[in-house]
DNA sequence: AATATTTTTATAACACGTGTCAATAATGTT
DNA sequence: AACATTATTGACACGTGTTATAAAAATATT
């Protein structure tokens, strides 16, 4: 990496760190580009050079969070894709719990920005992951062979992201969000399950986590 | 109503009409408070006096739309609550189709505003309606008697609203949104249906409308 | 009719995200 | 070392939602 790129990377990191620090210590409402420039020790223009927009800075923070989450690794589920999928929900909840105001803040800020191109990348990523898992579930015999993994994966991913949108806007708690997704996921997967997995899924559906009032 | 209240009501209507006109003829990006004041023939301050904020003006437009929709009346479904619920989805789609850019525009504008109090009223309304319908479905014998109508109604309403959030942000078409909701609704209702309604629901689930890729 | 209250108006201002543009500094290339 | 390229800076400006303030107009009260 050339020294120029090194400097850019360094400045990007400084700006991200400053943004995170401001959000943590002063609240996300006080994250303004002018304040960010001051705290990062950089001119007002530089974040625009290095990121493009305020939203892009926040996206960088979200990417860091996503990276941190993926580093946790998906809980092993003894090769049962469906269980892995459901466990991921619990992991998301735990992850959010660990730093709720921060994650919700950046998520909401991104969602309430009128940079719609943001969403499609994360949407595509989620859909791809879900499709892979559902294809595994089919080849594992957890889901019926006539199941359309593409369509099902897309449906499940959108379900998650749609609820996350409401979560970001503060409508309900981490737990409520995940319970909503869990219920929706289980119901849909029950429509495609084999006899092998039906009992487990049905039991999970009938034993809901707290969905809230 | 006192003359003062009459004047207020009149001005409110003028402002709403001006806002709608601007959105229609110049696009929602050109709906600024200054332009709104000019077109409405009113001072810049007046919309703030009468509505509170720009978001509140848009909420008034959305309320008008919701009112117009409810005036259509829910499609009769021969007393089958579940069918009525599903038909409502089709009605929503038709309604959106009839004026897509307008409805999506105001919906997106409201959703991307940081006035979160907005959402709760429409959310509460939707939940209440769904709960009523689900209670009917139970007493009609369409859903099992041990079904929790409160919980189920809430779940279904949130499913709809969560998807609508993504719809507003332009992620997918009217039809795709409703197909997503339809699939999710059918799957969940299938978990609570009686033998009477199972065949119909299962057939509907297996015959999805186009969900898009 | 005179007075008090409430609303609207006019004007200015604030903080915000973002853009322009020239100057300057840092880095790359020869 | 001299030059060319690129990145950062600084100061300013624009349009936005929103608020402040005081004057004017409309309405209510007596």
GROMACS .gro file of C-alpha atoms (C1' of nucleotides) in nm:
model
  486
    1UNK     CA    1   0.000   0.000   0.000
    2UNK     CA    2   0.140   0.336  -0.098
    3UNK     CA    3   0.197   0.595   0.171
    4UNK     CA    4  -0.095   0.788   0.029
    5UNK     CA    5  -0.325   0.495   0.078
    6UNK     CA    6  -0.180   0.439   0.421
    7UNK     CA    7  -0.256   0.794   0.519
    8UNK     CA    8  -0.607   0.761   0.387
    9UNK     CA    9  -0.664   0.443   0.577
   10UNK     CA   10  -0.528   0.603   0.890
   11UNK     CA   11  -0.752   0.905   0.851
   12UNK     CA   12  -1.051   0.689   0.781
   13UNK     CA   13  -0.983   0.501   1.101
   14UNK     CA   14  -0.939   0.825   1.294
   15UNK     CA   15  -1.268   0.955   1.163
   16UNK     CA   16  -1.451   0.635   1.246
   17UNK     CA   17  -1.305   0.634   1.593
   18UNK     CA   18  -1.405   0.995   1.643
   19UNK     CA   19  -1.756   0.924   1.521
   20UNK     CA   20  -1.791   0.629   1.754
   21UNK     CA   21  -1.657   0.833   2.042
   22UNK     CA   22  -1.900   1.117   1.978
   23UNK     CA   23  -2.195   0.882   1.954
   24UNK     CA   24  -2.094   0.711   2.276
   25UNK     CA   25  -2.017   1.019   2.482
   26UNK     CA   26  -2.248   1.283   2.338
   27UNK     CA   27  -2.522   1.086   2.171
   28UNK     CA   28  -2.585   1.040   1.804
   29UNK     CA   29  -2.779   1.363   1.779
   30UNK     CA   30  -2.455   1.547   1.845
   31UNK     CA   31  -2.275   1.370   1.567
   32UNK     CA   32  -2.248   1.654   1.319
   33UNK     CA   33  -1.996   1.676   1.043
   34UNK     CA   34  -1.845   1.987   1.195
   35UNK     CA   35  -1.806   1.828   1.534
   36UNK     CA   36  -1.674   1.510   1.376
   37UNK     CA   37  -1.408   1.709   1.194
   38UNK     CA   38  -1.299   1.877   1.515
   39UNK     CA   39  -1.283   1.558   1.720
   40UNK     CA   40  -1.107   1.370   1.443
   41UNK     CA   41  -0.862   1.657   1.409
   42UNK     CA   42  -0.936   1.693   1.043
   43UNK     CA   43  -1.092   1.945   0.815
   44UNK     CA   44  -1.461   1.950   0.744
   45UNK     CA   45  -1.401   1.838   0.389
   46UNK     CA   46  -1.192   1.532   0.468
   47UNK     CA   47  -1.473   1.298   0.578
   48UNK     CA   48  -1.641   1.383   0.250
   49UNK     CA   49  -1.325   1.300   0.061
   50UNK     CA   50  -1.274   0.972   0.240
   51UNK     CA   51  -1.629   0.851   0.282
   52UNK     CA   52  -1.857   1.055   0.063
   53UNK     CA   53  -2.128   1.155   0.304
   54UNK     CA   54  -2.228   1.141   0.666
   55UNK     CA   55  -2.434   0.834   0.593
   56UNK     CA   56  -2.128   0.665   0.449
   57UNK     CA   57  -1.940   0.728   0.772
   58UNK     CA   58  -2.222   0.562   0.963
   59UNK     CA   59  -2.221   0.275   0.720
   60UNK     CA   60  -1.855   0.227   0.794
   61UNK     CA   61  -1.943   0.201   1.163
   62UNK     CA   62  -2.214  -0.048   1.083
   63UNK     CA   63  -1.972  -0.249   0.874
   64UNK     CA   64  -1.735  -0.261   1.169
   65UNK     CA   65  -2.020  -0.389   1.382
   66UNK     CA   66  -2.115  -0.650   1.126
   67UNK     CA   67  -1.755  -0.758   1.106
   68UNK     CA   68  -1.734  -0.787   1.482
   69UNK     CA   69  -2.051  -0.995   1.476
   70UNK     CA   70  -1.935  -1.229   1.204
   71UNK     CA   71  -1.609  -1.277   1.391
   72UNK     CA   72  -1.807  -1.432   1.672
   73UNK     CA   73  -1.880  -1.712   1.431
   74UNK     CA   74  -2.218  -1.867   1.385
   75UNK     CA   75  -2.302  -2.102   1.665
   76UNK     CA   76  -2.233  -2.456   1.566
   77UNK     CA   77  -2.546  -2.655   1.530
   78UNK     CA   78  -2.422  -3.004   1.458
   79UNK     CA   79  -2.475  -2.954   1.091
   80UNK     CA   80  -2.843  -2.875   1.133
   81UNK     CA   81  -2.887  -2.570   0.916
   82UNK     CA   82  -3.228  -2.478   1.051
   83UNK     CA   83  -3.108  -2.478   1.408
   84UNK     CA   84  -2.809  -2.272   1.303
   85UNK     CA   85  -3.040  -2.022   1.146
   86UNK     CA   86  -3.247  -1.992   1.461
   87UNK     CA   87  -2.943  -1.971   1.682
   88UNK     CA   88  -2.819  -1.682   1.473
   89UNK     CA   89  -3.123  -1.493   1.591
   90UNK     CA   90  -3.023  -1.545   1.950
   91UNK     CA   91  -2.673  -1.434   1.868
   92UNK     CA   92  -2.799  -1.119   1.708
   93UNK     CA   93  -3.005  -1.048   2.015
   94UNK     CA   94  -2.709  -1.101   2.245
   95UNK     CA   95  -2.496  -0.887   2.022
   96UNK     CA   96  -2.746  -0.604   2.025
   97UNK     CA   97  -2.787  -0.636   2.400
   98UNK     CA   98  -2.415  -0.590   2.444
   99UNK     CA   99  -2.429  -0.238   2.303
  100UNK     CA  100  -2.787  -0.155   2.240
  101UNK     CA  101  -2.800   0.222   2.214
  102UNK     CA  102  -2.497   0.232   1.995
  103UNK     CA  103  -2.611  -0.025   1.741
  104UNK     CA  104  -2.964   0.092   1.733
  105UNK     CA  105  -2.845   0.448   1.694
  106UNK     CA  106  -2.631   0.392   1.390
  107UNK     CA  107  -2.884   0.158   1.237
  108UNK     CA  108  -3.165   0.407   1.278
  109UNK     CA  109  -2.949   0.690   1.149
  110UNK     CA  110  -2.868   0.497   0.836
  111UNK     CA  111  -3.226   0.389   0.782
  112UNK     CA  112  -3.363   0.739   0.823
  113UNK     CA  113  -3.115   0.878   0.574
  114UNK     CA  114  -3.228   0.923   0.220
  115UNK     CA  115  -2.940   0.728   0.074
  116UNK     CA  116  -3.134   0.426  -0.040
  117UNK     CA  117  -2.839   0.256  -0.204
  118UNK     CA  118  -2.728   0.170   0.146
  119UNK     CA  119  -2.987  -0.086   0.202
  120UNK     CA  120  -2.947  -0.299  -0.104
  121UNK     CA  121  -2.596  -0.414  -0.015
  122UNK     CA  122  -2.688  -0.540   0.329
  123UNK     CA  123  -3.008  -0.683   0.191
  124UNK     CA  124  -2.821  -0.873  -0.076
  125UNK     CA  125  -2.576  -1.007   0.177
  126UNK     CA  126  -2.848  -1.131   0.407
  127UNK     CA  127  -3.038  -1.291   0.124
  128UNK     CA  128  -2.729  -1.471   0.002
  129UNK     CA  129  -2.654  -1.610   0.348
  130UNK     CA  130  -3.006  -1.729   0.401
  131UNK     CA  131  -3.011  -1.895   0.062
  132UNK     CA  132  -2.696  -2.086   0.138
  133UNK     CA  133  -2.834  -2.206   0.469
  134UNK     CA  134  -3.162  -2.312   0.315
  135UNK     CA  135  -2.985  -2.501   0.040
  136UNK     CA  136  -2.791  -2.681   0.310
  137UNK     CA  137  -3.110  -2.754   0.496
  138UNK     CA  138  -3.253  -2.911   0.185
  139UNK     CA  139  -2.952  -3.129   0.118
  140UNK     CA  140  -2.950  -3.224   0.486
  141UNK     CA  141  -3.303  -3.348   0.451
  142UNK     CA  142  -3.432  -3.089   0.697
  143UNK     CA  143  -3.646  -2.929   0.431
  144UNK     CA  144  -3.832  -3.104   0.156
  145UNK     CA  145  -3.648  -3.154  -0.168
  146UNK     CA  146  -3.911  -2.963  -0.364
  147UNK     CA  147  -3.842  -2.649  -0.162
  148UNK     CA  148  -3.718  -2.350  -0.358
  149UNK     CA  149  -3.414  -2.251  -0.158
  150UNK     CA  150  -3.377  -1.924  -0.347
  151UNK     CA  151  -3.729  -1.811  -0.283
  152UNK     CA  152  -3.737  -1.932   0.075
  153UNK     CA  153  -3.402  -1.780   0.163
  154UNK     CA  154  -3.507  -1.450   0.018
  155UNK     CA  155  -3.831  -1.456   0.209
  156UNK     CA  156  -3.663  -1.531   0.539
  157UNK     CA  157  -3.393  -1.270   0.492
  158UNK     CA  158  -3.645  -1.003   0.407
  159UNK     CA  159  -3.847  -1.098   0.710
  160UNK     CA  160  -3.544  -1.036   0.928
  161UNK     CA  161  -3.449  -0.711   0.761
  162UNK     CA  162  -3.801  -0.576   0.766
  163UNK     CA  163  -3.827  -0.635   1.138
  164UNK     CA  164  -3.482  -0.489   1.189
  165UNK     CA  165  -3.606  -0.176   1.024
  166UNK     CA  166  -3.873  -0.139   1.288
  167UNK     CA  167  -3.625  -0.231   1.556
  168UNK     CA  168  -3.398   0.048   1.444
  169UNK     CA  169  -3.675   0.298   1.468
  170UNK     CA  170  -3.714   0.204   1.832
  171UNK     CA  171  -4.048   0.039   1.800
  172UNK     CA  172  -3.957  -0.265   2.001
  173UNK     CA  173  -3.686  -0.424   2.206
  174UNK     CA  174  -3.411  -0.654   2.090
  175UNK     CA  175  -3.595  -0.950   2.231
  176UNK     CA  176  -3.928  -0.857   2.081
  177UNK     CA  177  -3.774  -0.813   1.739
  178UNK     CA  178  -3.608  -1.149   1.746
  179UNK     CA  179  -3.919  -1.317   1.879
  180UNK     CA  180  -4.116  -1.170   1.593
  181UNK     CA  181  -3.865  -1.300   1.340
  182UNK     CA  182  -3.841  -1.636   1.512
  183UNK     CA  183  -4.210  -1.691   1.495
  184UNK     CA  184  -4.230  -1.587   1.132
  185UNK     CA  185  -3.934  -1.801   1.037
  186UNK     CA  186  -4.060  -2.107   1.215
  187UNK     CA  187  -4.401  -2.082   1.059
  188UNK     CA  188  -4.263  -2.056   0.709
  189UNK     CA  189  -4.005  -2.327   0.760
  190UNK     CA  190  -4.275  -2.554   0.895
  191UNK     CA  191  -4.438  -2.531   0.555
  192UNK     CA  192  -4.132  -2.684   0.395
  193UNK     CA  193  -3.997  -2.916   0.659
  194UNK     CA  194  -3.961  -3.289   0.638
  195UNK     CA  195  -4.092  -3.529   0.899
  196UNK     CA  196  -3.744  -3.535   1.046
  197UNK     CA  197  -3.751  -3.173   1.148
  198UNK     CA  198  -4.122  -3.113   1.192
  199UNK     CA  199  -4.142  -3.207   1.555
  200UNK     CA  200  -3.856  -2.985   1.655
  201UNK     CA  201  -3.988  -2.688   1.460
  202UNK     CA  202  -4.342  -2.732   1.585
  203UNK     CA  203  -4.219  -2.751   1.941
  204UNK     CA  204  -4.016  -2.437   1.893
  205UNK     CA  205  -4.315  -2.258   1.744
  206UNK     CA  206  -4.542  -2.359   2.030
  207UNK     CA  207  -4.288  -2.247   2.284
  208UNK     CA  208  -4.243  -1.890   2.181
  209UNK     CA  209  -3.994  -1.663   2.341
  210UNK     CA  210  -4.160  -1.360   2.488
  211UNK     CA  211  -4.316  -1.177   2.199
  212UNK     CA  212  -4.430  -0.888   2.413
  213UNK     CA  213  -4.777  -0.753   2.421
  214UNK     CA  214  -6.669   2.542   1.619
  215UNK     CA  215  -6.551   2.892   1.685
  216UNK     CA  216  -6.443   3.110   1.396
  217UNK     CA  217  -6.087   3.071   1.515
  218UNK     CA  218  -6.109   2.694   1.488
  219UNK     CA  219  -6.284   2.726   1.154
  220UNK     CA  220  -6.002   2.936   1.021
  221UNK     CA  221  -5.749   2.690   1.150
  222UNK     CA  222  -5.926   2.399   0.989
  223UNK     CA  223  -5.950   2.590   0.665
  224UNK     CA  224  -5.580   2.674   0.671
  225UNK     CA  225  -5.489   2.319   0.756
  226UNK     CA  226  -5.682   2.201   0.455
  227UNK     CA  227  -5.522   2.463   0.234
  228UNK     CA  228  -5.178   2.355   0.349
  229UNK     CA  229  -5.251   1.989   0.292
  230UNK     CA  230  -5.387   2.063  -0.052
  231UNK     CA  231  -5.081   2.269  -0.135
  232UNK     CA  232  -4.850   1.995  -0.012
  233UNK     CA  233  -5.028   1.734  -0.219
  234UNK     CA  234  -5.020   1.961  -0.521
  235UNK     CA  235  -4.648   2.023  -0.486
  236UNK     CA  236  -4.572   1.655  -0.447
  237UNK     CA  237  -4.780   1.573  -0.752
  238UNK     CA  238  -4.655   1.844  -0.981
  239UNK     CA  239  -4.300   1.906  -0.866
  240UNK     CA  240  -4.206   1.587  -0.683
  241UNK     CA  241  -4.164   1.531  -0.315
  242UNK     CA  242  -3.806   1.656  -0.323
  243UNK     CA  243  -3.940   2.000  -0.399
  244UNK     CA  244  -4.173   1.998  -0.105
  245UNK     CA  245  -3.995   2.247   0.117
  246UNK     CA  246  -4.153   2.443   0.393
  247UNK     CA  247  -4.083   2.771   0.216
  248UNK     CA  248  -4.238   2.651  -0.106
  249UNK     CA  249  -4.528   2.502   0.083
  250UNK     CA  250  -4.593   2.836   0.249
  251UNK     CA  251  -4.590   3.016  -0.083
  252UNK     CA  252  -4.819   2.772  -0.258
  253UNK     CA  253  -5.055   2.758   0.036
  254UNK     CA  254  -5.058   3.138   0.049
  255UNK     CA  255  -4.954   3.140   0.407
  256UNK     CA  256  -4.655   3.244   0.609
  257UNK     CA  257  -4.366   3.011   0.676
  258UNK     CA  258  -4.460   2.989   1.038
  259UNK     CA  259  -4.821   2.885   0.991
  260UNK     CA  260  -4.763   2.518   0.898
  261UNK     CA  261  -4.559   2.493   1.213
  262UNK     CA  262  -4.838   2.648   1.415
  263UNK     CA  263  -5.102   2.422   1.266
  264UNK     CA  264  -4.912   2.095   1.230
  265UNK     CA  265  -4.594   2.114   1.429
  266UNK     CA  266  -4.340   2.001   1.177
  267UNK     CA  267  -4.298   1.905   0.815
  268UNK     CA  268  -4.333   1.541   0.912
  269UNK     CA  269  -4.666   1.620   1.073
  270UNK     CA  270  -4.789   1.770   0.749
  271UNK     CA  271  -4.695   1.451   0.569
  272UNK     CA  272  -4.865   1.246   0.837
  273UNK     CA  273  -5.180   1.444   0.769
  274UNK     CA  274  -5.151   1.345   0.403
  275UNK     CA  275  -5.101   0.984   0.500
  276UNK     CA  276  -5.405   1.001   0.725
  277UNK     CA  277  -5.606   1.130   0.432
  278UNK     CA  278  -5.484   0.836   0.227
  279UNK     CA  279  -5.567   0.590   0.502
  280UNK     CA  280  -5.910   0.744   0.531
  281UNK     CA  281  -5.964   0.715   0.159
  282UNK     CA  282  -5.860   0.351   0.177
  283UNK     CA  283  -6.087   0.264   0.465
  284UNK     CA  284  -6.374   0.429   0.283
  285UNK     CA  285  -6.339   0.167   0.013
  286UNK     CA  286  -6.453  -0.082   0.271
  287UNK     CA  287  -6.297  -0.419   0.325
  288UNK     CA  288  -6.396  -0.665   0.059
  289UNK     CA  289  -6.675  -0.884   0.179
  290UNK     CA  290  -6.561  -1.238   0.235
  291UNK     CA  291  -6.880  -1.416   0.331
  292UNK     CA  292  -6.794  -1.393   0.694
  293UNK     CA  293  -6.464  -1.573   0.652
  294UNK     CA  294  -6.229  -1.355   0.850
  295UNK     CA  295  -5.912  -1.512   0.717
  296UNK     CA  296  -6.014  -1.459   0.358
  297UNK     CA  297  -6.107  -1.104   0.441
  298UNK     CA  298  -5.764  -1.050   0.585
  299UNK     CA  299  -5.597  -1.182   0.272
  300UNK     CA  300  -5.821  -0.984   0.045
  301UNK     CA  301  -5.723  -0.672   0.231
  302UNK     CA  302  -5.372  -0.729   0.106
  303UNK     CA  303  -5.495  -0.728  -0.250
  304UNK     CA  304  -5.688  -0.412  -0.181
  305UNK     CA  305  -5.382  -0.244  -0.042
  306UNK     CA  306  -5.190  -0.341  -0.351
  307UNK     CA  307  -5.459  -0.206  -0.579
  308UNK     CA  308  -5.475   0.110  -0.375
  309UNK     CA  309  -5.102   0.161  -0.397
  310UNK     CA  310  -5.106   0.088  -0.767
  311UNK     CA  311  -5.363   0.358  -0.818
  312UNK     CA  312  -5.122   0.629  -0.704
  313UNK     CA  313  -4.791   0.463  -0.647
  314UNK     CA  314  -4.538   0.744  -0.650
  315UNK     CA  315  -4.754   0.962  -0.433
  316UNK     CA  316  -4.819   0.708  -0.159
  317UNK     CA  317  -4.473   0.567  -0.160
  318UNK     CA  318  -4.332   0.917  -0.151
  319UNK     CA  319  -4.515   1.033   0.156
  320UNK     CA  320  -4.466   0.699   0.327
  321UNK     CA  321  -4.094   0.704   0.265
  322UNK     CA  322  -4.068   1.066   0.369
  323UNK     CA  323  -4.238   0.991   0.698
  324UNK     CA  324  -4.031   0.682   0.760
  325UNK     CA  325  -3.704   0.858   0.691
  326UNK     CA  326  -3.790   1.138   0.928
  327UNK     CA  327  -3.659   1.121   1.278
  328UNK     CA  328  -3.996   1.175   1.440
  329UNK     CA  329  -4.047   0.827   1.576
  330UNK     CA  330  -4.371   0.905   1.754
  331UNK     CA  331  -4.526   0.892   1.411
  332UNK     CA  332  -4.523   0.525   1.377
  333UNK     CA  333  -4.694   0.418   1.695
  334UNK     CA  334  -5.037   0.548   1.604
  335UNK     CA  335  -5.058   0.368   1.272
  336UNK     CA  336  -4.901   0.063   1.430
  337UNK     CA  337  -5.157   0.058   1.706
  338UNK     CA  338  -5.438   0.094   1.458
  339UNK     CA  339  -5.317  -0.191   1.245
  340UNK     CA  340  -5.267  -0.417   1.544
  341UNK     CA  341  -5.615  -0.345   1.671
  342UNK     CA  342  -5.773  -0.429   1.335
  343UNK     CA  343  -5.581  -0.751   1.300
  344UNK     CA  344  -5.675  -0.855   1.651
  345UNK     CA  345  -6.041  -0.803   1.581
  346UNK     CA  346  -6.023  -1.008   1.264
  347UNK     CA  347  -5.835  -1.287   1.435
  348UNK     CA  348  -6.083  -1.298   1.717
  349UNK     CA  349  -6.357  -1.330   1.456
  350UNK     CA  350  -6.164  -1.605   1.285
  351UNK     CA  351  -6.147  -1.795   1.611
  352UNK     CA  352  -6.513  -1.762   1.686
  353UNK     CA  353  -6.588  -1.860   1.326
  354UNK     CA  354  -6.397  -2.180   1.378
  355UNK     CA  355  -6.138  -2.083   1.119
  356UNK     CA  356  -5.863  -2.080   1.377
  357UNK     CA  357  -5.826  -2.314   1.671
  358UNK     CA  358  -5.988  -2.206   1.994
  359UNK     CA  359  -5.660  -2.214   2.181
  360UNK     CA  360  -5.519  -1.946   1.954
  361UNK     CA  361  -5.417  -1.624   2.123
  362UNK     CA  362  -5.590  -1.368   1.906
  363UNK     CA  363  -5.403  -1.082   2.069
  364UNK     CA  364  -5.064  -1.227   2.008
  365UNK     CA  365  -5.144  -1.350   1.660
  366UNK     CA  366  -5.306  -1.026   1.553
  367UNK     CA  367  -5.008  -0.831   1.675
  368UNK     CA  368  -4.771  -1.058   1.494
  369UNK     CA  369  -4.956  -1.032   1.166
  370UNK     CA  370  -4.993  -0.656   1.185
  371UNK     CA  371  -4.626  -0.609   1.259
  372UNK     CA  372  -4.541  -0.833   0.968
  373UNK     CA  373  -4.737  -0.607   0.740
  374UNK     CA  374  -4.594  -0.287   0.878
  375UNK     CA  375  -4.239  -0.411   0.874
  376UNK     CA  376  -4.269  -0.500   0.508
  377UNK     CA  377  -4.437  -0.170   0.437
  378UNK     CA  378  -4.133  -0.001   0.582
  379UNK     CA  379  -3.917  -0.165   0.321
  380UNK     CA  380  -4.174  -0.094   0.055
  381UNK     CA  381  -4.160   0.274   0.143
  382UNK     CA  382  -3.788   0.281   0.104
  383UNK     CA  383  -3.833   0.158  -0.250
  384UNK     CA  384  -3.684  -0.182  -0.202
  385UNK     CA  385  -3.957  -0.364  -0.382
  386UNK     CA  386  -4.275  -0.325  -0.577
  387UNK     CA  387  -4.628  -0.313  -0.450
  388UNK     CA  388  -4.685  -0.667  -0.564
  389UNK     CA  389  -4.366  -0.803  -0.415
  390UNK     CA  390  -4.444  -0.644  -0.080
  391UNK     CA  391  -4.786  -0.793  -0.066
  392UNK     CA  392  -4.661  -1.133  -0.180
  393UNK     CA  393  -4.407  -1.127   0.100
  394UNK     CA  394  -4.674  -1.045   0.355
  395UNK     CA  395  -4.914  -1.297   0.209
  396UNK     CA  396  -4.666  -1.578   0.238
  397UNK     CA  397  -4.574  -1.486   0.594
  398UNK     CA  398  -4.935  -1.450   0.696
  399UNK     CA  399  -5.041  -1.778   0.544
  400UNK     CA  400  -4.760  -1.968   0.707
  401UNK     CA  401  -4.839  -1.831   1.051
  402UNK     CA  402  -5.212  -1.876   1.015
  403UNK     CA  403  -5.155  -2.233   0.903
  404UNK     CA  404  -5.005  -2.295   1.245
  405UNK     CA  405  -5.333  -2.201   1.409
  406UNK     CA  406  -5.591  -2.311   1.158
  407UNK     CA  407  -5.859  -2.571   1.205
  408UNK     CA  408  -5.921  -2.858   0.968
  409UNK     CA  409  -6.195  -2.650   0.813
  410UNK     CA  410  -5.959  -2.386   0.684
  411UNK     CA  411  -5.636  -2.581   0.647
  412UNK     CA  412  -5.693  -2.693   0.290
  413UNK     CA  413  -5.774  -2.347   0.168
  414UNK     CA  414  -5.475  -2.190   0.343
  415UNK     CA  415  -5.237  -2.461   0.231
  416UNK     CA  416  -5.354  -2.425  -0.126
  417UNK     CA  417  -5.305  -2.051  -0.107
  418UNK     CA  418  -4.959  -2.096   0.036
  419UNK     CA  419  -4.857  -2.339  -0.235
  420UNK     CA  420  -4.988  -2.111  -0.503
  421UNK     CA  421  -4.794  -1.798  -0.431
  422UNK     CA  422  -4.844  -1.481  -0.615
  423UNK     CA  423  -4.530  -1.370  -0.784
  424UNK     CA  424  -4.281  -1.306  -0.509
  425UNK     CA  425  -4.015  -1.179  -0.744
  426UNK     CA  426  -3.663  -1.295  -0.746
  427DA     C1'  427  -6.723   5.019   2.135
  428DA     C1'  428  -6.318   4.915   2.397
  429DT     C1'  429  -6.020   4.592   2.550
  430DA     C1'  430  -5.793   4.145   2.587
  431DT     C1'  431  -5.657   3.722   2.375
  432DT     C1'  432  -5.507   3.441   2.011
  433DT     C1'  433  -5.312   3.373   1.533
  434DT     C1'  434  -5.078   3.505   1.153
  435DT     C1'  435  -4.716   3.756   0.944
  436DA     C1'  436  -4.256   3.934   0.837
  437DT     C1'  437  -3.796   3.910   0.903
  438DA     C1'  438  -3.405   3.739   1.074
  439DA     C1'  439  -3.138   3.391   1.251
  440DC     C1'  440  -2.945   2.917   1.377
  441DA     C1'  441  -2.736   2.462   1.289
  442DC     C1'  442  -2.726   2.130   0.968
  443DG     C1'  443  -2.541   1.848   0.533
  444DT     C1'  444  -2.314   1.950   0.141
  445DG     C1'  445  -2.065   2.181  -0.233
  446DT     C1'  446  -1.714   2.517  -0.451
  447DC     C1'  447  -1.263   2.676  -0.519
  448DA     C1'  448  -0.819   2.830  -0.456
  449DA     C1'  449  -0.418   2.754  -0.173
  450DT     C1'  450  -0.119   2.446   0.053
  451DA     C1'  451   0.088   2.039   0.192
  452DA     C1'  452   0.214   1.564   0.111
  453DT     C1'  453   0.351   1.218  -0.185
  454DG     C1'  454   0.490   1.013  -0.622
  455DT     C1'  455   0.788   1.028  -1.049
  456DT     C1'  456   1.161   1.150  -1.331
  457DA     C1'  457   1.652   1.788  -0.677
  458DA     C1'  458   1.279   1.937  -0.973
  459DC     C1'  459   0.849   1.859  -1.122
  460DA     C1'  460   0.381   1.649  -1.137
  461DT     C1'  461   0.010   1.444  -0.906
  462DT     C1'  462  -0.292   1.396  -0.533
  463DA     C1'  463  -0.499   1.503  -0.070
  464DT     C1'  464  -0.603   1.819   0.273
  465DT     C1'  465  -0.719   2.258   0.419
  466DG     C1'  466  -0.976   2.689   0.489
  467DA     C1'  467  -1.314   3.004   0.407
  468DC     C1'  468  -1.731   3.070   0.217
  469DA     C1'  469  -2.182   2.975   0.029
  470DC     C1'  470  -2.637   2.738  -0.055
  471DG     C1'  471  -3.074   2.542   0.074
  472DT     C1'  472  -3.287   2.305   0.432
  473DG     C1'  473  -3.599   2.246   0.880
  474DT     C1'  474  -3.680   2.502   1.257
  475DT     C1'  475  -3.705   2.876   1.604
  476DA     C1'  476  -3.712   3.374   1.792
  477DT     C1'  477  -3.906   3.810   1.801
  478DA     C1'  478  -4.191   4.170   1.737
  479DA     C1'  479  -4.562   4.378   1.471
  480DA     C1'  480  -5.006   4.334   1.273
  481DA     C1'  481  -5.438   4.130   1.207
  482DA     C1'  482  -5.832   3.864   1.350
  483DT     C1'  483  -6.128   3.716   1.692
  484DA     C1'  484  -6.323   3.686   2.159
  485DT     C1'  485  -6.484   3.914   2.580
  486DT     C1'  486  -6.663   4.265   2.843
   0.00000   0.00000   0.00000
